[in-house]
Structure formats: structure tokens, C-alpha cells
Amino acid sequence: MELAITLDNRLAESLHRQLYEELRRAILAGRLKPGERVPSTRAMADSLGVSRATVTLSYEQLIAEGYLEAAIGSGTRVCVQLPDELLQSLPVKQLKAESFSLNGSKTPAIKLSAYGNYLDDSKPLEGIDPDLPISFKTGRPALEEFPMAEWRRLLLRHCRTSSARLLDYAPDMRGEPKLRAAICNYLGRSRAVRCSADQIIIINGSQQAIDLVTKILIERGDTVAVENPGYLGARRAFLAQGAKLVPIPVDESGIVVEKLESKAASQVKSVYVTPSHQFPTGTMLPLQRRLELLKWAERRGAVIIEDDYDSEFRFGSRPIPALQGLSEGKNVIYVGTFSKVLFPSLRIGYVVVPESLARVFTRARWIADRQTPTLEQLVLADFLNEGHLERHLRRMRTLYAKRRQALIRGLKLHFEDRVDVLGENAGMHLMVRLQTDFSDEDVVLRATEVGVGLLSARIYYLNDSRAGEFVFGYGGLSERRISEGIKRLGKALR
Ligand SMILES: Cc1ncc(COP(=O)(O)O)c(C=O)c1O
């Protein structure tokens, strides 16, 4: 029996619980058929590299719940008849793949594609409990500071002059020309991106850009290099497409470009990077490494996916030109978003593609979801052209610099020399290394118990994760709440 089971001993969940879950899901999804024999506890333990007791515990639980049955002399099998209450309590998502209907008669299971199977089987994304009073969640801007009155005024301006054009399908799938021109101008000025408005495609946030890039450029089995640690949203998109990931380490200056020359990376065709503010470490890739990366890509004929998600927020350091600008736009796809500078539910981002790729991107965009809403695009274009974005950014830079200082002050006060703040003076989150006797899981648990949400950085690593690293998003928290949160954390870890 061939069953792909992955257990991760870094997770808080015990191994026997993980194995129980994996087997249960395989039974419910019909990948383990009714009546089918499962391996003996010894064979399963050997193949997974865990103790026999771990397997026995999971099997016993599955037998107790009616998923498996043990027959004397013929080993353990999947129950032929699954209990009704079990099927009735299934979430809708699982019902689609069932091989039994609710009344017990067999119905054909809906077969998923490789893409669907990957998504169905992947672990849920770890997040912070939204009910916690103080959440150091990453990627959340200071939403209460958004100039809503200005936005409303611009919205009304367009609604008042409502025309059929505003409501109809857009004639140009690349996005509103006025917005593309405004973005082109903004990127040239602030990020040294060199492009014409024809190379800019408006999309629904940078995650959609990553998804489209993946579909257009990556074949099943291709090798993609990713920063380690790195952004999960990109990794998952590549994996769902069937790509193999090669983790490239990140040091205090960002991705270690020379590791792209290693044997493991010899087949790499694309690399995903966050050079302006590495996610999650917060490092900034120096000019020298940027040039090395570009040289490597040119030599290799590889594509660089440059995700510039929050580099507008820099507190002191000078910006380094985007890879896209340094490369003269040849083999770099530049991705940006308004999720952090304005608000995430706006769902407007942009991708700057080499001229030769503009057509295929526009067509992929059309297949995916046609267009971004016209009204919001026009409002955003005015917001940029009338200087509101620059004004808002200036205010937010000052605000985030203060919030960042409050966080660092709190950490130094409560952890003294047991804390190391990593990364550059930029962005809306920072990664820290805490020296404590508690495991990462216990740190998160103890924080939760005092109403503080934070994430261990382990989830961002493909391998080689280090204990004691945590990511603190501070954009959405006032200085007072930041100080209070760190005070509570300090006490909880004493
Ligand atoms: C590194 C990075 N890239 C991309 C995104 C996606 O942003 P959006 O799809 O909202 O534009 C995020 C979100 O937090 C991120 O952290």
C-alpha cells in the first residue's frame, strides 16, 4: 500500500495524533478503501521512522472511532461500513471526495487533480487566534489611520458621474490606463523600476501575481529556488503547481546568492525573492548581492520573481534600486501591492513584466477572473495622482517608526540581553531571537494564555529552523498595546 504520510516532530501536535489525522483523512477521502488492509504497526513504524507505540496509539484511536477494525489473524483493515454520524459530521470540503453517500450506498468519489489533491492535503495555514486582545499579526497596517474621508470623496466623485463604462467589463484586461500610468510614475520615482505602463498589469493583490506567474512559467517537476525562511504564500503556490523547492539560506544580508551555484540548485529555473525587506527576517539585499543575483539569472537563463510587498516603510536607510530596474527589465518579474500601504481588502496589486510576457499575462489574467473592479481602480488612480498616497505614506512612516521603537524598547526592557532584534529598520514586522528555557510551542501557548498572539518563525522554514525565533507584526497595534503585550509576554516567560 503506497500512502504518502508526513509527520513533523516540530509541531505542537503529538506524532500519534498527526498519524491518526492523516489516516482518518485518507479513509474519508477514499484513498484508503473500505476493507483495505493497513500496514502492521511494526511496518508502519519502520516506514515512518517512529516508535511502534506511536502507531499503536493512532490505530487504537481509529479502531475506537470505527474507522479501522482489527480482525484476529488478518491484521487491521479499514471498516467496511463507516458509522453514519461520522459521515454526517463531515465538513462540506471532505464530502466532495467521499466514496459513500449518507445512506451508505456507494457513489463515485469526485477525483481531484494533482493541484486539487495538493491543496486538499496541505496543512491549514497557521495563524493567530483572531480573538486574542493583543495580536502581533504580520501584514496588518494601521487601518484606523486610513484617510477614509478622502477615499469616500473620491468614490463619490466617480459614483456621481456614473457611466455604463464604470459598470461594464473593462475593454483593457491589463487594468485602467490611468492607474497603470500613475503606478508607472510612482514606481519609477520611488523604486527605480524601469518600465512603460504597457508592462504593468493590475491584479487582485500580489498573491494573484504569484499565482499567475506560477501558472505561466512553472511546469510540474520544475525546480524553484525560494528564500529559507520565506513567504508561505509563494511556497504553497509553487508546490501546488507540482514544483520542487530548493531552499536557499538567508543570512543577515538576505538571500545567500552563492548557494544558487550549489549542486542542489543546478536545475533551478526560477527564484522567488523579497530583496527590499526579506520576509520574515527583515533583511535588505545589498547592491552587490543584487548584481550577483542578476548575473546568475542571466547566465542561467532563469527568471527572478521580485516580491516588493512593504518596502515603502523604511526608517532611515536609503532605498536600493529594485532588481527589476537594475536588470533593465529583462528577466525579472516585479510584484507589488497596495495591501500594506493602503488596506488589504482593497485587493489591488500590480505586476511589472518584461515586454515579451505582457500578452501572456493579460490572457492568463482574463482566464483567472477577467479584471479588477473599475471603480476602485479609478479611485486609486486619483488617490495617487492627487498626492494622497505620498501623504499617507509619510504619516505611516512616522507612525510605524514609533511603533517599532516601542516594540524594541519593550523587548529590551523585559528580556534585556536575552533578545536579539534581527533585520533592517523597515517594514511593519520584525523577527527576534529570544533566549528562553521554553520551547517555541510553549512560548506561543504561554503568550496566548495572557491574551497575546504571536507566531514562531519555524513555519517559514523549509528546513534548518532555529528555535527561539519569533515574528512580531506591529503595524496594527498602538504603542500602548505593544508595550502592554511585551510586558505580558515578559511575565509569562519569566
Ligand atoms: C511577502 C508577501 N508577499 C505577498 C503577500 C500578499 O499580499 P497581497 O496578496 O495582499 O497583496 C504578503 C502578505 O502578507 C506577503 O507577506
Coordinates of C-alpha atoms and ligand atoms in Angstrom, one line a residue:
M1 CA 0.0 0.0 0.0
E2 CA 1.5 3.4 -1.1
L3 CA 0.4 6.2 1.3
A4 CA 2.2 9.5 1.4
I5 CA 2.2 10.4 5.1
T6 CA 4.3 13.2 6.5
L7 CA 4.8 13.6 10.2
D8 CA 6.5 16.6 11.6
N9 CA 8.0 16.4 15.1
R10 CA 8.4 20.1 15.3
L11 CA 4.6 20.6 15.5
A12 CA 2.9 21.0 18.9
E13 CA 0.6 18.1 17.9
S14 CA 1.9 14.7 19.0
L15 CA 3.1 12.3 16.4
H16 CA 0.3 9.7 17.1
R17 CA -2.3 12.5 16.8
Q18 CA -0.8 13.6 13.4
L19 CA -0.7 10.0 12.2
Y20 CA -4.3 9.5 13.4
E21 CA -5.4 12.6 11.4
E22 CA -3.5 11.6 8.3
L23 CA -5.1 8.1 8.2
R24 CA -8.5 9.4 9.1
R25 CA -8.3 11.9 6.2
A26 CA -7.1 9.2 3.8
I27 CA -10.1 7.0 4.8
L28 CA -12.6 9.8 4.5
A29 CA -11.2 10.9 1.1
G30 CA -11.4 7.3 -0.2
R31 CA -7.6 7.0 -0.6
L32 CA -7.8 4.1 1.8
K33 CA -10.7 1.9 0.6
P34 CA -13.2 0.1 2.9
G35 CA -11.9 -3.3 3.7
E36 CA -8.3 -2.5 2.7
R37 CA -5.6 -3.7 5.0
V38 CA -3.4 -1.1 6.6
P39 CA 0.3 -2.0 7.3
S40 CA 1.1 -3.7 10.6
T41 CA 2.1 -1.4 13.4
R42 CA 5.7 -2.6 13.0
A43 CA 5.8 -2.0 9.2
M44 CA 4.2 1.4 9.6
A45 CA 6.5 2.4 12.4
D46 CA 9.5 1.4 10.3
S47 CA 8.4 3.2 7.2
L48 CA 7.7 6.4 9.1
G49 CA 10.7 6.2 11.4
V50 CA 8.6 6.5 14.6
S51 CA 8.1 4.2 17.5
R52 CA 5.6 1.3 17.4
A53 CA 3.8 2.7 20.4
T54 CA 3.0 5.9 18.4
V55 CA 1.5 3.8 15.6
T56 CA -0.4 1.6 18.1
L57 CA -1.9 4.6 19.8
S58 CA -3.2 6.0 16.5
Y59 CA -4.6 2.7 15.3
E60 CA -6.3 2.2 18.7
Q61 CA -8.0 5.6 18.4
L62 CA -9.1 4.9 14.8
I63 CA -10.5 1.5 15.9
A64 CA -12.3 3.1 18.8
E65 CA -13.9 5.6 16.5
G66 CA -15.0 3.0 13.9
Y67 CA -12.6 3.9 11.1
L68 CA -10.5 0.7 11.4
E69 CA -11.2 -2.7 12.6
A70 CA -8.8 -5.3 13.9
A71 CA -9.6 -8.9 12.8
I72 CA -7.7 -11.7 14.6
G73 CA -5.3 -13.3 12.2
S74 CA -5.8 -10.9 9.3
G75 CA -4.4 -7.6 10.7
T76 CA -6.1 -4.3 10.7
R77 CA -8.4 -3.1 8.0
V78 CA -10.5 -0.1 7.1
C79 CA -14.1 -0.6 8.3
V80 CA -16.4 -1.6 5.5
Q81 CA -19.3 0.4 6.9
L82 CA -18.4 3.8 8.3
P83 CA -20.7 5.0 11.0
D84 CA -23.5 7.3 9.9
E85 CA -22.8 10.0 12.4
L86 CA -19.3 10.1 11.2
L87 CA -20.4 10.9 7.6
Q88 CA -22.9 13.4 8.8
S89 CA -20.4 15.4 10.8
L90 CA -18.0 15.7 7.8
P91 CA -17.2 19.2 6.7
V92 CA -18.5 20.0 3.2
K93 CA -15.0 20.1 1.9
Q94 CA -14.5 16.5 2.7
L95 CA -17.9 15.3 1.5
K96 CA -16.9 16.0 -2.1
A97 CA -14.3 13.3 -2.1
E98 CA -16.4 10.7 -0.3
S99 CA -16.9 7.3 -1.7
F100 CA -20.0 6.8 0.4
S101 CA -23.3 8.7 0.3
L102 CA -25.0 9.5 3.5
N103 CA -27.3 6.5 3.3
G104 CA -24.3 4.2 3.0
S105 CA -24.6 3.3 -0.7
K106 CA -21.6 3.8 -2.9
T107 CA -21.3 6.9 -5.1
P108 CA -18.3 7.7 -7.3
A109 CA -15.8 9.8 -5.5
I110 CA -15.0 13.2 -7.1
K111 CA -11.5 12.8 -8.3
L112 CA -9.3 15.8 -7.7
S113 CA -6.5 17.0 -10.0
A114 CA -2.9 16.8 -8.7
Y115 CA -3.4 20.5 -7.9
G116 CA -6.6 19.8 -6.0
N117 CA -5.1 17.0 -4.1
Y118 CA -2.1 19.1 -3.0
L119 CA -4.4 21.8 -1.7
D120 CA -6.8 19.3 -0.1
D121 CA -3.9 17.5 1.7
S122 CA -1.9 20.6 2.7
K123 CA -1.9 21.6 6.3
P124 CA -4.1 24.6 7.2
L125 CA -2.1 27.8 7.4
E126 CA -1.1 28.5 10.9
G127 CA -2.5 31.8 12.2
I128 CA -3.1 33.8 15.3
D129 CA -6.4 33.4 17.1
P130 CA -8.3 36.5 16.0
D131 CA -10.0 36.8 19.4
L132 CA -6.8 37.5 21.3
P133 CA -6.8 41.1 22.6
I134 CA -3.2 41.9 21.6
S135 CA -2.1 40.2 18.3
F136 CA 1.3 40.7 16.8
K137 CA 0.0 39.6 13.5
T138 CA 2.1 40.3 10.4
G139 CA 0.9 42.3 7.4
R140 CA -1.7 44.3 9.2
P141 CA -1.4 48.0 8.6
A142 CA -2.7 50.7 10.9
L143 CA -6.2 50.5 9.4
E144 CA -7.7 53.1 11.8
E145 CA -5.4 55.7 10.3
F146 CA -6.6 55.2 6.7
P147 CA -7.8 58.5 5.3
M148 CA -11.4 57.2 4.7
A149 CA -12.9 60.7 4.3
E150 CA -10.6 61.3 1.3
W151 CA -11.3 57.8 -0.1
R152 CA -15.1 58.4 0.3
R153 CA -14.9 61.7 -1.5
L154 CA -13.1 60.2 -4.5
L155 CA -15.5 57.2 -4.5
L156 CA -18.5 59.6 -4.6
R157 CA -16.9 61.6 -7.3
H158 CA -16.8 58.6 -9.6
C159 CA -20.2 57.3 -8.5
R160 CA -21.9 60.6 -9.2
T161 CA -20.6 60.6 -12.7
S162 CA -21.6 57.0 -13.1
S163 CA -21.5 55.8 -16.6
A164 CA -22.1 52.4 -18.3
R165 CA -18.3 52.2 -18.7
L166 CA -17.9 52.1 -15.0
L167 CA -20.2 49.1 -14.7
D168 CA -19.3 47.1 -17.8
Y169 CA -16.5 44.7 -18.5
A170 CA -13.2 46.6 -18.9
P171 CA -12.0 46.9 -22.5
D172 CA -8.4 46.5 -21.4
M173 CA -7.8 43.5 -19.2
R174 CA -4.4 44.9 -18.1
G175 CA -6.3 47.4 -15.9
E176 CA -7.3 51.1 -16.1
P177 CA -4.8 53.0 -18.2
K178 CA -4.9 56.0 -15.8
L179 CA -4.0 53.7 -12.9
R180 CA -1.2 51.9 -14.8
A181 CA 0.3 55.3 -15.8
A182 CA 0.1 56.5 -12.1
I183 CA 1.8 53.3 -10.9
C184 CA 4.4 53.5 -13.6
N185 CA 5.3 57.0 -12.4
Y186 CA 5.3 56.1 -8.8
L187 CA 7.5 53.0 -9.2
G188 CA 10.0 54.9 -11.4
R189 CA 10.3 57.6 -8.8
S190 CA 10.3 55.6 -5.6
R191 CA 11.7 52.2 -6.5
A192 CA 13.8 52.8 -9.7
V193 CA 11.6 50.3 -11.6
R194 CA 12.1 50.9 -15.3
C195 CA 9.1 50.1 -17.4
S196 CA 6.4 51.5 -19.6
A197 CA 2.7 51.5 -18.5
D198 CA 2.3 48.7 -21.1
Q199 CA 4.3 46.4 -18.9
I200 CA 2.1 46.9 -15.9
I201 CA -0.9 44.6 -15.2
I202 CA -3.3 45.4 -12.4
I203 CA -4.1 42.4 -10.4
N204 CA -6.1 41.5 -7.2
G205 CA -3.2 41.6 -4.8
S206 CA 0.3 40.2 -5.1
Q207 CA -0.8 36.7 -4.2
Q208 CA -2.6 36.7 -7.5
A209 CA 0.5 37.8 -9.3
I210 CA 2.4 34.9 -7.7
D211 CA -0.3 32.5 -8.7
L212 CA -0.3 33.8 -12.3
V213 CA 3.5 33.7 -12.6
T214 CA 3.5 30.2 -11.3
K215 CA 0.9 29.0 -13.9
I216 CA 2.6 30.8 -16.7
L217 CA 6.2 29.8 -16.0
I218 CA 6.4 26.7 -13.9
E219 CA 5.9 23.2 -15.1
R220 CA 5.2 20.2 -12.8
G221 CA 8.6 18.9 -11.7
D222 CA 10.4 22.2 -12.3
T223 CA 12.8 23.4 -9.6
V224 CA 12.1 26.7 -7.9
A225 CA 14.6 28.4 -5.5
V226 CA 13.0 30.1 -2.5
E227 CA 14.4 32.0 0.4
N228 CA 14.7 30.0 3.6
P229 CA 13.0 31.2 5.7
G230 CA 10.5 32.7 3.3
Y231 CA 6.9 33.6 2.4
L232 CA 4.5 30.7 2.7
G233 CA 2.0 32.1 0.1
A234 CA 4.6 31.8 -2.6
R235 CA 5.9 28.4 -1.5
R236 CA 2.4 27.0 -1.5
A237 CA 1.6 28.3 -4.9
F238 CA 4.8 26.7 -6.3
L239 CA 4.1 23.4 -4.6
A240 CA 0.5 23.3 -5.7
Q241 CA 1.8 23.5 -9.3
G242 CA 4.0 20.5 -8.6
A243 CA 7.3 22.4 -8.4
K244 CA 10.2 21.1 -6.4
L245 CA 11.5 23.7 -4.0
V246 CA 15.2 24.4 -3.3
P247 CA 15.6 26.3 -0.1
I248 CA 18.3 28.9 -0.3
P249 CA 19.5 30.2 3.1
V250 CA 19.1 33.8 4.2
D251 CA 21.8 35.5 6.3
E252 CA 22.0 39.0 7.8
S253 CA 22.2 40.4 4.2
G254 CA 19.3 38.4 2.7
I255 CA 19.4 35.5 0.3
V256 CA 22.9 33.9 0.0
V257 CA 23.3 34.2 -3.7
E258 CA 26.3 31.9 -4.0
K259 CA 24.2 29.0 -2.8
L260 CA 22.3 29.2 -6.1
E261 CA 25.5 27.8 -7.6
S262 CA 25.2 24.6 -5.4
K263 CA 24.5 21.2 -6.9
A264 CA 21.0 21.2 -5.3
A265 CA 20.2 24.3 -7.2
S266 CA 21.7 23.2 -10.6
Q267 CA 18.3 22.8 -12.2
V268 CA 16.7 25.9 -10.8
K269 CA 14.7 27.9 -13.4
S270 CA 13.1 30.5 -11.2
V271 CA 13.9 32.1 -7.9
Y272 CA 11.4 33.9 -5.7
V273 CA 12.9 36.7 -3.6
T274 CA 11.8 39.6 -1.3
P275 CA 15.0 41.7 -1.6
S276 CA 13.8 45.0 -0.3
H277 CA 12.6 43.6 3.0
Q278 CA 13.1 39.9 3.3
F279 CA 10.1 38.1 4.6
P280 CA 10.2 37.3 7.5
T281 CA 13.8 38.2 8.6
G282 CA 13.6 41.8 7.5
T283 CA 17.0 42.0 5.9
M284 CA 17.7 44.1 2.8
L285 CA 19.7 42.6 0.0
P286 CA 22.7 44.9 -0.6
L287 CA 23.5 46.2 -4.1
Q288 CA 26.5 43.8 -4.6
R289 CA 24.3 40.7 -4.0
R290 CA 21.6 42.1 -6.2
L291 CA 24.1 42.4 -9.0
E292 CA 25.3 38.9 -8.3
L293 CA 21.8 37.6 -8.4
L294 CA 21.1 39.3 -11.7
K295 CA 24.3 37.9 -13.2
W296 CA 23.4 34.4 -12.0
A297 CA 19.9 34.7 -13.5
E298 CA 21.3 35.9 -16.8
R299 CA 23.9 33.1 -17.0
R300 CA 21.3 30.5 -16.1
G301 CA 18.5 31.9 -18.2
A302 CA 16.4 31.9 -15.0
V303 CA 13.6 34.2 -14.0
I304 CA 13.6 36.2 -10.8
I305 CA 10.3 36.8 -9.1
E306 CA 10.8 40.0 -7.1
D307 CA 8.1 40.5 -4.4
D308 CA 8.3 44.0 -3.1
Y309 CA 5.4 43.9 -0.6
D310 CA 6.2 46.6 2.0
S311 CA 9.4 48.3 1.3
E312 CA 7.7 51.7 1.2
F313 CA 8.2 51.7 5.0
R314 CA 11.9 52.5 5.6
F315 CA 13.1 54.3 8.7
G316 CA 16.4 55.9 7.9
S317 CA 18.1 53.6 5.4
R318 CA 18.2 54.6 1.8
P319 CA 16.3 52.5 -0.8
I320 CA 18.3 50.3 -3.0
P321 CA 17.0 50.2 -6.6
A322 CA 14.7 47.3 -7.4
L323 CA 16.2 44.3 -9.1
Q324 CA 13.8 45.0 -12.0
G325 CA 15.4 48.4 -12.6
L326 CA 18.9 47.1 -12.3
S327 CA 18.2 44.3 -14.8
E328 CA 16.7 46.7 -17.4
G329 CA 13.6 44.6 -17.0
K330 CA 14.9 41.5 -18.9
N331 CA 14.4 38.5 -16.6
V332 CA 12.7 40.0 -13.6
I333 CA 9.0 39.9 -12.8
Y334 CA 8.3 42.6 -10.3
V335 CA 5.3 42.3 -8.0
G336 CA 3.8 45.0 -5.8
T337 CA 0.7 45.6 -3.7
F338 CA -1.4 48.2 -2.1
S339 CA -2.4 45.8 0.7
K340 CA 0.2 47.2 3.1
V341 CA 0.4 50.8 2.1
L342 CA -3.4 51.2 2.0
F343 CA -5.5 48.3 3.1
P344 CA -5.5 44.5 2.3
S345 CA -9.2 44.1 1.4
L346 CA -8.7 46.6 -1.4
R347 CA -7.2 43.7 -3.3
I348 CA -5.3 45.8 -5.8
G349 CA -1.7 45.0 -6.7
Y350 CA 0.4 45.1 -9.9
V351 CA 2.9 43.1 -11.7
V352 CA 5.6 44.5 -14.0
V353 CA 6.5 42.0 -16.6
P354 CA 9.1 42.1 -19.4
E355 CA 7.5 43.3 -22.6
S356 CA 7.7 39.9 -24.2
L357 CA 5.4 38.5 -21.4
A358 CA 2.8 41.2 -21.3
R359 CA 0.4 39.4 -23.7
V360 CA 0.5 36.0 -22.0
F361 CA 0.0 37.7 -18.6
T362 CA -3.0 39.6 -19.9
R363 CA -4.5 36.4 -21.2
A364 CA -3.9 34.5 -18.0
R365 CA -5.5 37.3 -16.1
W366 CA -8.6 37.1 -18.3
I367 CA -9.0 33.4 -17.7
A368 CA -8.4 33.8 -14.0
D369 CA -11.0 36.5 -13.2
R370 CA -11.3 39.0 -16.1
Q371 CA -10.3 42.2 -14.2
T372 CA -10.0 44.2 -11.1
P373 CA -13.2 46.3 -10.3
T374 CA -13.1 49.5 -12.3
L375 CA -14.5 51.8 -9.7
E376 CA -11.7 51.0 -7.2
Q377 CA -9.1 51.3 -9.8
L378 CA -10.3 54.8 -10.8
V379 CA -10.5 55.9 -7.2
L380 CA -7.0 54.6 -6.6
A381 CA -5.6 56.4 -9.7
D382 CA -7.0 59.7 -8.3
F383 CA -5.6 58.9 -4.9
L384 CA -2.1 58.5 -6.4
N385 CA -2.4 61.4 -8.8
E386 CA -3.6 63.9 -6.2
G387 CA -0.8 63.1 -3.8
H388 CA -2.9 61.3 -1.1
L389 CA -0.8 58.2 -1.3
E390 CA 2.5 60.0 -0.7
R391 CA 0.9 62.0 2.2
H392 CA -0.5 58.8 3.8
L393 CA 2.9 57.1 3.4
R394 CA 4.7 60.0 5.1
R395 CA 2.3 59.8 8.1
M396 CA 2.5 56.0 8.3
R397 CA 6.3 56.0 8.2
T398 CA 6.4 58.2 11.3
L399 CA 3.7 56.1 13.0
Y400 CA 5.4 52.8 12.2
A401 CA 8.8 54.0 13.2
K402 CA 7.3 54.9 16.7
R403 CA 5.6 51.6 17.0
R404 CA 8.7 49.8 16.0
Q405 CA 10.7 51.7 18.6
A406 CA 8.0 50.9 21.3
L407 CA 8.4 47.2 20.4
I408 CA 12.2 47.2 20.6
R409 CA 12.1 49.2 23.8
G410 CA 9.6 46.8 25.4
L411 CA 11.6 43.8 24.3
K412 CA 14.9 45.2 25.7
L413 CA 13.1 46.2 28.9
H414 CA 11.6 42.8 29.6
F415 CA 14.1 40.5 28.0
E416 CA 17.3 42.5 28.4
D417 CA 20.2 40.7 26.9
R418 CA 18.1 37.6 26.1
V419 CA 16.7 39.2 23.0
D420 CA 18.3 39.9 19.6
V421 CA 16.4 42.0 17.1
L422 CA 17.0 40.9 13.5
G423 CA 16.7 42.7 10.2
E424 CA 16.7 46.3 9.0
N425 CA 14.9 49.3 10.1
A426 CA 12.0 48.8 7.8
G427 CA 8.6 47.3 7.3
M428 CA 5.7 46.5 9.6
H429 CA 7.1 43.5 11.4
L430 CA 10.3 42.3 12.9
M431 CA 11.9 39.0 13.7
V432 CA 13.5 38.5 17.0
R433 CA 15.5 35.8 18.7
L434 CA 14.5 35.1 22.3
Q435 CA 16.6 33.1 24.7
T436 CA 14.2 31.2 26.9
D437 CA 14.0 27.8 28.5
F438 CA 10.7 27.3 26.9
S439 CA 10.1 25.5 23.6
D440 CA 8.6 27.6 20.8
E441 CA 5.3 25.9 21.2
D442 CA 5.3 26.8 24.9
V443 CA 6.2 30.4 24.3
V444 CA 3.2 30.7 21.9
L445 CA 1.0 28.9 24.4
R446 CA 2.0 31.0 27.3
A447 CA 1.6 34.1 25.3
T448 CA -1.9 33.0 24.3
E449 CA -2.8 32.4 27.9
V450 CA -2.1 36.1 28.7
G451 CA -4.0 37.3 25.7
V452 CA -1.0 37.8 23.4
G453 CA -0.8 36.4 19.8
L454 CA 2.5 35.8 18.1
L455 CA 4.0 33.3 15.7
S456 CA 7.1 31.2 15.9
A457 CA 9.2 31.7 12.8
R458 CA 9.5 27.9 12.3
I459 CA 6.6 27.8 9.9
Y460 CA 8.6 29.9 7.5
Y461 CA 11.5 27.5 7.3
L462 CA 11.6 24.5 4.9
N463 CA 14.4 23.0 7.0
D464 CA 17.1 24.1 9.4
S465 CA 14.7 26.1 11.5
R466 CA 16.2 27.6 14.7
A467 CA 14.4 27.5 18.0
G468 CA 13.6 30.8 19.7
E469 CA 12.8 32.9 16.6
F470 CA 9.5 34.8 16.6
V471 CA 7.9 37.3 14.3
F472 CA 6.2 40.4 15.7
G473 CA 3.9 42.4 13.4
Y474 CA 3.5 45.8 14.9
G475 CA 1.7 47.8 12.2
G476 CA -1.8 47.4 13.5
L477 CA -1.0 47.9 17.2
S478 CA -0.8 51.2 19.1
E479 CA 2.4 51.9 21.1
R480 CA 0.4 51.4 24.3
R481 CA -0.8 48.0 23.3
I482 CA 2.6 47.0 22.0
S483 CA 4.2 47.9 25.4
E484 CA 1.4 46.1 27.2
G485 CA 1.8 43.0 25.0
I486 CA 5.5 42.7 25.6
K487 CA 5.1 43.3 29.3
R488 CA 2.6 40.4 29.4
L489 CA 4.9 38.2 27.4
G490 CA 7.9 39.0 29.6
K491 CA 5.9 38.0 32.7
A492 CA 4.6 34.8 31.1
L493 CA 8.1 33.7 30.2
R494 CA 9.7 34.5 33.5
Ligands
LIG1 C1 5.9 38.6 1.3 C2 4.5 38.8 1.0 N1 4.1 38.7 -0.3 C3 2.8 38.8 -0.7 C4 1.8 39.0 0.2 C5 0.4 39.0 -0.3 O1 -0.2 40.3 -0.3 P1 -1.5 40.6 -1.1 O2 -2.0 39.4 -1.8 O3 -2.5 41.1 0.0 O4 -1.1 41.7 -2.0 C6 2.1 39.0 1.6 C7 1.0 39.2 2.5 O5 1.2 39.3 3.7 C8 3.5 38.9 2.0 O6 3.8 39.0 3.3

